[in-house]
Short mmCIF file of C-alpha atoms in Angstrom, two decimals:
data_model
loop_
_atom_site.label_atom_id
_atom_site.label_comp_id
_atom_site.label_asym_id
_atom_site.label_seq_id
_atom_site.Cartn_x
_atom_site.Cartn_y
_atom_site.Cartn_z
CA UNK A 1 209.48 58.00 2.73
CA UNK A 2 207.03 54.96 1.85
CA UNK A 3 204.88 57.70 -0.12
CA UNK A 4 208.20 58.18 -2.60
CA UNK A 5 209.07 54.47 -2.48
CA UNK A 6 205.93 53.23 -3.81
CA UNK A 7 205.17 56.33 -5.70
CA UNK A 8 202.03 57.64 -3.81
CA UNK A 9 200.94 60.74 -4.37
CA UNK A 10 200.45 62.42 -1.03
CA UNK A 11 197.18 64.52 -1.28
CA UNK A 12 195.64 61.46 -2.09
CA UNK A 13 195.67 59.94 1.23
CA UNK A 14 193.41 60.81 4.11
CA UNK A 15 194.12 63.95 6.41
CA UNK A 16 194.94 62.17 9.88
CA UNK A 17 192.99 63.41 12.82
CA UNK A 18 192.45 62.62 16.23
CA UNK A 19 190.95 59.85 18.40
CA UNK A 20 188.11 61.79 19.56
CA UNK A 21 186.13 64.34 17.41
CA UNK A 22 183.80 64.81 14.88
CA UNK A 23 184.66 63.41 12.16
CA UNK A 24 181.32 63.15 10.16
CA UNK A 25 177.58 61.78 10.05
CA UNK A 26 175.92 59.06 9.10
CA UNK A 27 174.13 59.22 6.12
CA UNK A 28 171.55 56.82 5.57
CA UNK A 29 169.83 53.85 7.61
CA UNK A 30 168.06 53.76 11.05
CA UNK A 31 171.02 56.21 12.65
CA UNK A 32 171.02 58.60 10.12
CA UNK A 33 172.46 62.03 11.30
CA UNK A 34 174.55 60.32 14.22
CA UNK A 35 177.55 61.82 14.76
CA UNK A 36 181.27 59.60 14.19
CA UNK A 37 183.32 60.97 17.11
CA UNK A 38 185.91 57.93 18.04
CA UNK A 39 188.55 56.50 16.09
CA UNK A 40 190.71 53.28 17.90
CA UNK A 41 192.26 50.48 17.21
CA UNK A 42 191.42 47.07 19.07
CA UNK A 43 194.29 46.97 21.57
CA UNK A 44 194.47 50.88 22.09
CA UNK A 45 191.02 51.57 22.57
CA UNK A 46 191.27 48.80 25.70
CA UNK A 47 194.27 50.80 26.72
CA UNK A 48 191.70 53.98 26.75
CA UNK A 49 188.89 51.33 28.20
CA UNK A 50 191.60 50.44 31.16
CA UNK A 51 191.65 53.65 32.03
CA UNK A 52 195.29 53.49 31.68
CA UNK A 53 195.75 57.75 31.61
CA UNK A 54 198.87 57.85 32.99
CA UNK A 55 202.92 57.39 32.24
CA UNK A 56 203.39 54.15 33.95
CA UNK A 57 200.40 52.42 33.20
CA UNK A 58 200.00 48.97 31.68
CA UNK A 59 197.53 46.95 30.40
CA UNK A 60 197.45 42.86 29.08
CA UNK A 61 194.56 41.42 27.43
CA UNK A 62 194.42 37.94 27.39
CA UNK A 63 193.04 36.21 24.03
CA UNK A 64 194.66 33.55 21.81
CA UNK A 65 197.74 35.79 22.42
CA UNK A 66 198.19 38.49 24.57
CA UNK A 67 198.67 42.38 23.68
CA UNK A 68 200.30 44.53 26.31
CA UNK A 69 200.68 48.59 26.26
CA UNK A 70 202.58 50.82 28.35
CA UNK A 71 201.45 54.49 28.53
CA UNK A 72 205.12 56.37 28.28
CA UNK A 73 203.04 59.58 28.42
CA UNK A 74 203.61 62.27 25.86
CA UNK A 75 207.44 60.89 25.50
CA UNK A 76 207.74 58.78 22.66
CA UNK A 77 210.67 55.98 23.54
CA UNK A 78 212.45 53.89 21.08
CA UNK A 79 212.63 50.18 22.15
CA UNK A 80 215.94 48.61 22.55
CA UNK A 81 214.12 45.40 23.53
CA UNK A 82 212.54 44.63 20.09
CA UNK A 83 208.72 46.23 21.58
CA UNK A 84 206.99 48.44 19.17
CA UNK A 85 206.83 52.27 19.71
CA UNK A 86 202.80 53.18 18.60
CA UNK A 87 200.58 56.60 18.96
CA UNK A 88 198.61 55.04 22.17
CA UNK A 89 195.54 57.71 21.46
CA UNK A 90 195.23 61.71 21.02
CA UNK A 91 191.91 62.83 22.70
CA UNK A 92 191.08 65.91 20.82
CA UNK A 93 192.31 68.19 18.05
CA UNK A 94 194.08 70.83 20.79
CA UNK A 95 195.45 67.74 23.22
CA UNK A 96 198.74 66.13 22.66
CA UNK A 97 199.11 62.64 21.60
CA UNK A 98 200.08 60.31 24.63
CA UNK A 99 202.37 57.51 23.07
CA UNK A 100 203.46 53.70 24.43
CA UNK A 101 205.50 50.98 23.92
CA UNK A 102 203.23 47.31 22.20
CA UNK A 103 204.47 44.03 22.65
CA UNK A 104 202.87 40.85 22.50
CA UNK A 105 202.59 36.83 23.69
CA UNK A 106 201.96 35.05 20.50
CA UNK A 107 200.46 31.35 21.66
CA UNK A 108 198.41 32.06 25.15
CA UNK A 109 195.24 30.68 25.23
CA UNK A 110 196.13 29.12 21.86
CA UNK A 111 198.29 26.54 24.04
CA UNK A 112 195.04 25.76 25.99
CA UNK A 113 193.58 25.15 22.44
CA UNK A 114 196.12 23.36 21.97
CA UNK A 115 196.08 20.97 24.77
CA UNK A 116 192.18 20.47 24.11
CA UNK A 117 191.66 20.12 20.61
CA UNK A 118 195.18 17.86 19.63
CA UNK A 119 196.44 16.20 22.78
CA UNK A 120 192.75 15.97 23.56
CA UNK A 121 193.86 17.01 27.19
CA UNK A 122 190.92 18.51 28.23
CA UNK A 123 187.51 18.30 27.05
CA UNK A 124 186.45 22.30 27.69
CA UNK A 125 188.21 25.50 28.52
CA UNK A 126 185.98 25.66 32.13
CA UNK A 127 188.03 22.63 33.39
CA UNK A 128 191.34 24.46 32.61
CA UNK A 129 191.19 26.19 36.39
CA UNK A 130 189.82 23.24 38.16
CA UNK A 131 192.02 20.49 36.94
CA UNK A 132 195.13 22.96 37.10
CA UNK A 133 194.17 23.61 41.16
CA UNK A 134 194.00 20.26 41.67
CA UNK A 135 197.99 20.13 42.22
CA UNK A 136 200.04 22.75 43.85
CA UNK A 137 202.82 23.66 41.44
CA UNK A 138 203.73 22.22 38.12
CA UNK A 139 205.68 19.33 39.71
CA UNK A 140 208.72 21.28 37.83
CA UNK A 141 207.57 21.07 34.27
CA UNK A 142 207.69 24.12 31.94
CA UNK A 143 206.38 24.54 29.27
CA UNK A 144 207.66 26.82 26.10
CA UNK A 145 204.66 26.98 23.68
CA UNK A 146 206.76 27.76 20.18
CA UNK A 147 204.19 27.21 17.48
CA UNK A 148 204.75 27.36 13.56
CA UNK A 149 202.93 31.35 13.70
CA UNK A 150 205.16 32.55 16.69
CA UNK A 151 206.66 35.17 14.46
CA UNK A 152 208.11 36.32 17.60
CA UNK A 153 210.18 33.36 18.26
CA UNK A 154 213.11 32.68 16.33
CA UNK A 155 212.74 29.97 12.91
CA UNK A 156 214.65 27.92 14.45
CA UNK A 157 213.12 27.16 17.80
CA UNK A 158 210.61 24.33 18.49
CA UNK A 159 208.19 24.10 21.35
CA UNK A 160 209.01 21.89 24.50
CA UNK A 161 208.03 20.46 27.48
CA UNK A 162 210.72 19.83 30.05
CA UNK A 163 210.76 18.21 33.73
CA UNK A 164 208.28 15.59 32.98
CA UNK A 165 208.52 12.48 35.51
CA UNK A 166 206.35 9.26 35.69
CA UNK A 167 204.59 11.39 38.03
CA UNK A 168 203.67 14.00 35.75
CA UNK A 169 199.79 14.43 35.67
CA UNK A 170 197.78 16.76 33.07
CA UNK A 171 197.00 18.89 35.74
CA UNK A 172 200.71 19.60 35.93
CA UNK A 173 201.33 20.25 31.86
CA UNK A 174 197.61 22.64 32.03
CA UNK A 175 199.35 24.37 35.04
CA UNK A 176 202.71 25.20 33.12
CA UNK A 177 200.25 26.42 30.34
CA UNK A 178 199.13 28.81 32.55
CA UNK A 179 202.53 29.73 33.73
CA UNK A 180 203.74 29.84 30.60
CA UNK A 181 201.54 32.83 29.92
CA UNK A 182 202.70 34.43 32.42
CA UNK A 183 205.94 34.11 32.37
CA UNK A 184 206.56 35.30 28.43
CA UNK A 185 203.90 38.41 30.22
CA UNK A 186 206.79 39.17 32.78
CA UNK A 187 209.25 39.10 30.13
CA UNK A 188 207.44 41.52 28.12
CA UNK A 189 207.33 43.52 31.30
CA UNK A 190 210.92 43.69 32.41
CA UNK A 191 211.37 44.76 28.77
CA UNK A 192 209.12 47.79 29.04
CA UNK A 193 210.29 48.95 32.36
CA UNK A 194 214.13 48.84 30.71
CA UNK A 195 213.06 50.73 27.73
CA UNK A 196 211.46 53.54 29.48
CA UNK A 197 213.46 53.27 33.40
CA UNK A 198 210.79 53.42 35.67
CA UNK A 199 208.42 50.36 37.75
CA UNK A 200 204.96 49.17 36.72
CA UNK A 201 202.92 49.19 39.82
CA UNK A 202 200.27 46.93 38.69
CA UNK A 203 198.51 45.54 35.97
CA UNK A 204 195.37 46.09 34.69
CA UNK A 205 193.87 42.85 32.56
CA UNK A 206 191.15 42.13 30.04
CA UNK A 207 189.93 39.24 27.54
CA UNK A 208 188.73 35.99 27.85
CA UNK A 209 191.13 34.22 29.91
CA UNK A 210 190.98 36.74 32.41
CA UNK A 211 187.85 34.53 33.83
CA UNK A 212 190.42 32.03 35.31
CA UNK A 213 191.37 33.25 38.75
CA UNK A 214 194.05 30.87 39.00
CA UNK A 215 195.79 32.63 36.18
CA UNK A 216 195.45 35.80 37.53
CA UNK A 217 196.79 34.57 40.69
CA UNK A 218 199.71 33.22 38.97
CA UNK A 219 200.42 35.84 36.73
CA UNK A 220 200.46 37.99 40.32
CA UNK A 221 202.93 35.96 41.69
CA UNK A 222 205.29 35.13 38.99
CA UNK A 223 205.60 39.34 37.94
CA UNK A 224 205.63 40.05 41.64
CA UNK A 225 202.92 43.18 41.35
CA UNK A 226 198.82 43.11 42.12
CA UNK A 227 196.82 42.31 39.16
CA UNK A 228 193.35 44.20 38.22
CA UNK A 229 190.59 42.62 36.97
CA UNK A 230 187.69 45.41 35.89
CA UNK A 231 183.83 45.09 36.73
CA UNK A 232 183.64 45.90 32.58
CA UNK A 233 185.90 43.53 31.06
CA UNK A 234 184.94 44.39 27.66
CA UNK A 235 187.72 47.36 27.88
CA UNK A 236 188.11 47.48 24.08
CA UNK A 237 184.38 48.28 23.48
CA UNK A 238 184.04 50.92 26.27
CA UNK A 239 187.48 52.43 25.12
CA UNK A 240 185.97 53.31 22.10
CA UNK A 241 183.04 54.61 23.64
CA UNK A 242 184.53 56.90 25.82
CA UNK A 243 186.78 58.38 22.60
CA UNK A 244 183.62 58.81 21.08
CA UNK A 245 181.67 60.76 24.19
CA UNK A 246 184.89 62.53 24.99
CA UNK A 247 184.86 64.19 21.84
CA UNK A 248 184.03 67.75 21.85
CA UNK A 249 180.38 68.51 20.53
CA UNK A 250 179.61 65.21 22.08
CA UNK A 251 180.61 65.28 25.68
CA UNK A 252 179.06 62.90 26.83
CA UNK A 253 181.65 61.75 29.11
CA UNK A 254 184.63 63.78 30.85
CA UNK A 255 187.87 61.31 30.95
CA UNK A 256 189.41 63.51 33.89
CA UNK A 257 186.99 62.60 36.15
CA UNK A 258 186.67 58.74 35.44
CA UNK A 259 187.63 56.00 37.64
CA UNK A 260 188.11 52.93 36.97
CA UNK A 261 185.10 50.36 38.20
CA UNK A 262 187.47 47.20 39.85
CA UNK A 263 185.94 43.70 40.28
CA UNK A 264 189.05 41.97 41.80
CA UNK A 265 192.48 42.96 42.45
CA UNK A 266 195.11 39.66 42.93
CA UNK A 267 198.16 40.25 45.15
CA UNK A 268 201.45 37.75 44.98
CA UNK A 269 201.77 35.41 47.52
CA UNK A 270 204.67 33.72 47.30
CA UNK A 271 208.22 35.32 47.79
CA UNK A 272 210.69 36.87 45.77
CA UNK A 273 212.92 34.00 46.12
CA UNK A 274 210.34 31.48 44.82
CA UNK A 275 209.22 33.89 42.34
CA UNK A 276 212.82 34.09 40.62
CA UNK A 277 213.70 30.95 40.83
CA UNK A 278 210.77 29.61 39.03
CA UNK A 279 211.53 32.75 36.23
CA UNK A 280 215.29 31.71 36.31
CA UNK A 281 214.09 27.68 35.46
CA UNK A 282 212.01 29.10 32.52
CA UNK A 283 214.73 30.84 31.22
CA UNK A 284 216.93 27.86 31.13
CA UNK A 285 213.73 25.89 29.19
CA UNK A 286 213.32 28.76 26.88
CA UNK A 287 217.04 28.61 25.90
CA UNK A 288 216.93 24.70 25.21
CA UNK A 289 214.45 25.52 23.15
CA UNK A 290 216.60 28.09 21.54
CA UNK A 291 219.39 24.97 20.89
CA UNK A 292 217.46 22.79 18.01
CA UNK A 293 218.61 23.22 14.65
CA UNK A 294 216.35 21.90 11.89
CA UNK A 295 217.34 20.98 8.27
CA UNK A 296 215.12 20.14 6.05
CA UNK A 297 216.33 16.86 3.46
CA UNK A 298 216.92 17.97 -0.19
CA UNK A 299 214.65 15.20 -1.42
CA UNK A 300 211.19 15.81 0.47
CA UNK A 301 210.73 12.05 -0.40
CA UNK A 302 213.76 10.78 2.08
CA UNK A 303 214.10 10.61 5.72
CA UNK A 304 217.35 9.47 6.08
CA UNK A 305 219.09 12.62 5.08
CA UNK A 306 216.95 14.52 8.35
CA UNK A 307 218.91 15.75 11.21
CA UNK A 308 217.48 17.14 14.02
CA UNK A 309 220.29 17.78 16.66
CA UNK A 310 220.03 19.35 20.21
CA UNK A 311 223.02 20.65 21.82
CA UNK A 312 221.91 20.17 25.04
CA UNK A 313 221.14 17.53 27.17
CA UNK A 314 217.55 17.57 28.98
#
């Protein structure tokens, strides 16, 4: 259909193959003859790295956003929940392709950023855990981290924090950072499990926040399922390794047999109650920040003309 739109001749594109096979060699340079065998993408290839082989499966890495998958298997589901439906991998000519549903946390550690490098918060990202154990709970402030490049939020919503008292310390606001990760994780979550009917067990995680054990612990509690951490956390890199050594003519490695090499596994703690009623107050901050309503002045010059209204009282 695009091919026709744009007028694009088809026999000009490239044939599409598998994740794992021989696809050519290298030519020229110090790895000249080497066979090409794996072909991922960055967030699929951790998928592959996680280990995540079968239906149910999940996996979050943890960056300046977050990117989850969801192995659905070799059943390809159509989100009603706004998640993308993607080709997870296809190891081999002969094998079928196992599909998932992709969604993903726009501002994660990009908040922490955020608190560091504006608000001047913190001075480095290896106080974040520290200062944010130094209190107990976020002293009932959320946090909603809407930024200008959260295509996923809608235009009209703005980024808030809500709950703050004279007693509000930064520990407190870094805390509901943290929480706020995990919380827009959950909702991404519930989401998949919707789409495609049936309960992730766990969740395996990778990326550079994945470091802070307090936000494993966290995101733990607040989804209400244990939380893997791997002894390889670079999942992306060895995902792409294994399509490679998988492939046949290679065989290096054979994915059947692998295992998946855990460092630490974090279990909730607190109770269901606690666990929904914090979700249920995060909610109610995301929908406040739902109720502002921006116009922009005709003349760029005046003020006066500005409104910025709130339906809702705080």
């Amino acid at each position: 259909i695009l091919c026709r739109f744009f007028n694009i001749p088809m026999n000009i594109l490239p044939t599409i193959l598998s994740s794992s096979e021989i696809y050519g060699t290298l030519t020229s340079g110090p790895f000249k003859g080497i066979p090409i065998s794996g072909c991922l993408g960055d967030q699929h290839a951790a998928l592959l790295g996680q280990m995540c082989f079968k239906k149910g499966q999940a996996k979050s890495t943890y960056g300046s956003g977050c990117h989850l998958l969801y192995n659905t298997g070799y059943t390809k589901v159509d989100s009603n929940h706004g998640l993308l439906t993607t080709v997870a991998y296809k190891l081999g000519k002969s094998t079928p392709a196992v599909y998932a549903l992709e969604g993903s946390v726009a501002v994660a550690g990009a908040a922490i950023n955020w608190l560091k490098d504006t608000l001047n918060v913190i001075n480095s990202f290896s106080e974040v855990e520290n200062i944010a154990s130094h209190v107990m709970h976020t002293g009932d402030v959320y946090f909603v981290p809407v930024f200008s490049y959260a295509s996923n939020w809608p235009q009209e919503a703005r980024g808030i924090l809500v709950g703050l008292t004279e007693e509000t310390e930064k520990g407190h606001i870094i805390r509901a950072s943290l929480e706020a990760v995990c919380f827009q994780i959950r909702d991404i979550l519930e989401a998949m499990q919707k789409d495609c009917g049936y309960p992730i067990s766990q969740l395996q995680v990778d990326g550079a926040m994945i470091s802070n054990n307090l936000l494993m612990q966290l995101q733990s509690d607040l989804c209400g399922i244990p939380v893997v951490r791997p002894l390889m956390v670079e999942s992306t890199a060895l995902g792409a390794a294994m399509a490679a050594g998988h492939a046949e003519g290679i065989g290096v490695w054979d994915l059947d047999h692998m295992q998946p090499k855990i460092s630490d596994t974090f279990y909730p703690v607190i109770t269901e109650e606690e666990r929904d009623k914090r979700y249920h107050k995060w909610k109610c901050a995301v929908e406040k920040c739902f109720d502002w309503e921006v116009t922009t002045p005709q003349d760029p010059n005046s003020h006066s003309d500005s409104k910025i209204t709130n339906h809702s009282r705080f």
